[in-house]
Amino acid sequence: MEALLKGISVYFTTAQDLVNELKKGHEEGQLNKRMRRYTKPKLLLIDEMGYLSIDRTGATLFFQLISRRYEKGSIILTSNKSFVDWGEVLGDQVIATAILDRLLHHSITINIRGESYRLKGKNKARPNTTNEDGSLN
C-alpha cells in the first residue's frame, strides 16, 4: 500500500494467474505483450507461489519473466513452500535453481511461521469437541 501512496507502479497477481496468462500469450503469439504487463511496473507482487504445481512450459515462462525483471524491478513473492521444494513445484530443479538465483540475489527474505490467520479466529470461536464415535462436532 505504501508503494501505491508514493506513486510507484504496482501489479498484483497470483502465481497461477500469472503463469496462465503467460502461457496464453505464448499460444497466441503475444508473449512479449503479456510479459510487458509484468515487467513494466516497478513492483510486481506474486501471491500463492507453490500452492499449485506449475508445468514445465509454465516454469520456463516464469523463468523468462524473472530473468527479464532481474535487477530492473522489485518483486514481492509469497509462498507456503521452502526454497528446497521449488524444484518439485516447478517440475524442474534446474529451472527452480535459476529462478531462485535471480530472486534471492539482492533480496530480503522473511519467514513467517505459525498458525493460519484465517483459521485462527475460527478455531477460537468454536472449540473442537468429539462425539462418542470420534467424529468432530
mmCIF file of C-alpha atoms in Angstrom:
data_model
loop_
_atom_site.group_PDB
_atom_site.id
_atom_site.type_symbol
_atom_site.label_atom_id
_atom_site.label_comp_id
_atom_site.label_asym_id
_atom_site.label_seq_id
_atom_site.Cartn_x
_atom_site.Cartn_y
_atom_site.Cartn_z
ATOM 1 C CA MET A 1 0.000 0.000 0.000
ATOM 2 C CA GLU A 2 2.865 2.334 0.832
ATOM 3 C CA ALA A 3 4.279 1.912 -2.684
ATOM 4 C CA LEU A 4 0.967 2.988 -4.222
ATOM 5 C CA LEU A 5 0.759 6.017 -1.932
ATOM 6 C CA LYS A 6 4.240 7.021 -3.094
ATOM 7 C CA GLY A 7 3.181 6.776 -6.738
ATOM 8 C CA ILE A 8 5.140 3.621 -7.515
ATOM 9 C CA SER A 9 3.588 1.461 -10.238
ATOM 10 C CA VAL A 10 2.425 -1.869 -8.802
ATOM 11 C CA TYR A 11 0.881 -5.008 -10.290
ATOM 12 C CA PHE A 12 -0.624 -7.789 -8.137
ATOM 13 C CA THR A 13 -1.360 -11.335 -9.319
ATOM 14 C CA THR A 14 -1.312 -14.911 -8.144
ATOM 15 C CA ALA A 15 1.415 -17.205 -9.443
ATOM 16 C CA GLN A 16 -1.160 -19.405 -11.159
ATOM 17 C CA ASP A 17 -2.876 -16.484 -12.910
ATOM 18 C CA LEU A 18 0.494 -15.102 -13.998
ATOM 19 C CA VAL A 19 1.611 -18.431 -15.473
ATOM 20 C CA ASN A 20 -1.766 -18.979 -17.167
ATOM 21 C CA GLU A 21 -1.578 -15.517 -18.763
ATOM 22 C CA LEU A 22 1.979 -16.100 -19.988
ATOM 23 C CA LYS A 23 1.010 -19.488 -21.446
ATOM 24 C CA LYS A 24 -1.992 -17.950 -23.174
ATOM 25 C CA GLY A 25 0.198 -15.195 -24.610
ATOM 26 C CA HIS A 26 2.721 -17.778 -25.791
ATOM 27 C CA GLU A 27 -0.001 -19.835 -27.500
ATOM 28 C CA GLU A 28 -1.469 -16.728 -29.175
ATOM 29 C CA GLY A 29 1.920 -15.417 -30.335
ATOM 30 C CA GLN A 30 1.617 -12.452 -27.958
ATOM 31 C CA LEU A 31 4.123 -13.421 -25.270
ATOM 32 C CA ASN A 32 6.032 -10.124 -25.360
ATOM 33 C CA LYS A 33 2.805 -8.176 -24.897
ATOM 34 C CA ARG A 34 1.852 -10.333 -21.896
ATOM 35 C CA MET A 35 5.377 -10.092 -20.482
ATOM 36 C CA ARG A 36 5.189 -6.287 -20.555
ATOM 37 C CA ARG A 37 2.199 -6.435 -18.212
ATOM 38 C CA TYR A 38 4.520 -7.951 -15.603
ATOM 39 C CA THR A 39 7.821 -6.248 -16.459
ATOM 40 C CA LYS A 40 6.561 -2.659 -16.751
ATOM 41 C CA PRO A 41 5.566 -1.979 -13.101
ATOM 42 C CA LYS A 42 8.305 -1.007 -10.640
ATOM 43 C CA LEU A 43 6.863 -3.515 -8.162
ATOM 44 C CA LEU A 44 5.365 -6.904 -9.006
ATOM 45 C CA LEU A 45 3.525 -8.775 -6.247
ATOM 46 C CA ILE A 46 3.139 -12.519 -6.853
ATOM 47 C CA ASP A 47 0.933 -14.327 -4.354
ATOM 48 C CA GLU A 48 0.499 -18.046 -3.658
ATOM 49 C CA MET A 49 3.671 -19.384 -5.280
ATOM 50 C CA GLY A 50 3.695 -23.123 -4.711
ATOM 51 C CA TYR A 51 0.058 -23.681 -3.788
ATOM 52 C CA LEU A 52 -0.438 -25.315 -7.186
ATOM 53 C CA SER A 53 2.198 -27.073 -9.275
ATOM 54 C CA ILE A 54 3.406 -25.410 -12.452
ATOM 55 C CA ASP A 55 4.156 -27.494 -15.555
ATOM 56 C CA ARG A 56 7.446 -27.281 -17.467
ATOM 57 C CA THR A 57 6.136 -24.751 -20.005
ATOM 58 C CA GLY A 58 4.825 -22.555 -17.206
ATOM 59 C CA ALA A 59 8.100 -22.868 -15.299
ATOM 60 C CA THR A 60 10.097 -21.875 -18.389
ATOM 61 C CA LEU A 61 7.874 -18.836 -18.964
ATOM 62 C CA PHE A 62 8.084 -17.902 -15.281
ATOM 63 C CA PHE A 63 11.883 -18.084 -15.530
ATOM 64 C CA GLN A 64 11.811 -15.789 -18.568
ATOM 65 C CA LEU A 65 9.773 -13.249 -16.621
ATOM 66 C CA ILE A 66 12.047 -13.353 -13.575
ATOM 67 C CA SER A 67 15.078 -13.077 -15.849
ATOM 68 C CA ARG A 68 13.633 -10.027 -17.636
ATOM 69 C CA ARG A 69 12.842 -8.310 -14.323
ATOM 70 C CA TYR A 70 16.199 -9.213 -12.743
ATOM 71 C CA GLU A 71 17.861 -6.047 -11.396
ATOM 72 C CA LYS A 72 15.229 -3.912 -13.193
ATOM 73 C CA GLY A 73 12.209 -4.104 -10.896
ATOM 74 C CA SER A 74 11.269 -5.290 -7.434
ATOM 75 C CA ILE A 75 9.279 -8.431 -6.698
ATOM 76 C CA ILE A 76 7.384 -9.354 -3.566
ATOM 77 C CA LEU A 77 6.527 -13.031 -3.634
ATOM 78 C CA THR A 78 4.550 -15.063 -1.107
ATOM 79 C CA SER A 79 4.847 -18.825 -0.840
ATOM 80 C CA ASN A 80 3.939 -21.608 1.523
ATOM 81 C CA LYS A 81 6.890 -23.652 0.234
ATOM 82 C CA SER A 82 10.510 -23.536 1.305
ATOM 83 C CA PHE A 83 13.103 -22.954 -1.383
ATOM 84 C CA VAL A 84 14.133 -26.628 -1.348
ATOM 85 C CA ASP A 85 10.605 -27.530 -2.518
ATOM 86 C CA TRP A 86 10.603 -25.253 -5.557
ATOM 87 C CA GLY A 87 12.069 -27.910 -7.856
ATOM 88 C CA GLU A 88 9.030 -30.057 -7.157
ATOM 89 C CA VAL A 89 6.601 -27.140 -7.578
ATOM 90 C CA LEU A 90 8.161 -26.147 -10.906
ATOM 91 C CA GLY A 91 8.776 -29.699 -12.083
ATOM 92 C CA ASP A 92 12.435 -28.969 -12.808
ATOM 93 C CA GLN A 93 15.232 -28.422 -10.286
ATOM 94 C CA VAL A 94 17.471 -26.642 -12.818
ATOM 95 C CA ILE A 95 14.805 -24.044 -13.649
ATOM 96 C CA ALA A 96 13.964 -23.669 -9.954
ATOM 97 C CA THR A 97 17.623 -23.028 -9.128
ATOM 98 C CA ALA A 98 17.947 -20.444 -11.908
ATOM 99 C CA ILE A 99 14.786 -18.647 -10.738
ATOM 100 C CA LEU A 100 15.856 -18.676 -7.095
ATOM 101 C CA ASP A 101 19.346 -17.482 -8.027
ATOM 102 C CA ARG A 102 17.829 -14.330 -9.527
ATOM 103 C CA LEU A 103 15.115 -13.858 -6.913
ATOM 104 C CA LEU A 104 17.399 -14.231 -3.914
ATOM 105 C CA HIS A 105 20.244 -12.061 -5.198
ATOM 106 C CA HIS A 106 19.784 -8.598 -3.602
ATOM 107 C CA SER A 107 16.725 -9.857 -1.702
ATOM 108 C CA ILE A 108 15.355 -9.760 1.791
ATOM 109 C CA THR A 109 13.668 -12.997 2.848
ATOM 110 C CA ILE A 110 11.090 -13.021 5.621
ATOM 111 C CA ASN A 111 9.991 -16.379 7.027
ATOM 112 C CA ILE A 112 6.659 -16.283 8.810
ATOM 113 C CA ARG A 113 5.764 -19.324 10.834
ATOM 114 C CA GLY A 114 2.647 -20.098 12.754
ATOM 115 C CA GLU A 115 -0.986 -20.867 12.540
ATOM 116 C CA SER A 116 -3.038 -19.683 9.577
ATOM 117 C CA TYR A 117 -4.538 -16.297 10.423
ATOM 118 C CA ARG A 118 -7.683 -17.293 8.526
ATOM 119 C CA LEU A 119 -8.201 -20.356 10.710
ATOM 120 C CA LYS A 120 -7.026 -18.757 13.949
ATOM 121 C CA GLY A 121 -10.289 -16.918 14.669
ATOM 122 C CA LYS A 122 -12.405 -19.858 13.580
ATOM 123 C CA ASN A 123 -10.650 -22.248 15.929
ATOM 124 C CA LYS A 124 -11.074 -19.872 18.882
ATOM 125 C CA ALA A 125 -14.731 -19.219 18.136
ATOM 126 C CA ARG A 126 -15.673 -22.887 18.067
ATOM 127 C CA PRO A 127 -13.706 -25.320 20.206
ATOM 128 C CA ASN A 128 -13.259 -28.789 18.769
ATOM 129 C CA THR A 129 -15.240 -31.434 20.574
ATOM 130 C CA THR A 130 -15.646 -35.044 19.627
ATOM 131 C CA ASN A 131 -18.618 -37.335 19.631
ATOM 132 C CA GLU A 132 -18.505 -40.806 21.150
ATOM 133 C CA ASP A 133 -17.681 -42.235 17.703
ATOM 134 C CA GLY A 134 -14.633 -39.928 17.410
ATOM 135 C CA SER A 135 -16.150 -37.562 14.842
ATOM 136 C CA LEU A 136 -15.873 -33.806 15.339
ATOM 137 C CA ASN A 137 -18.844 -31.688 16.424
#
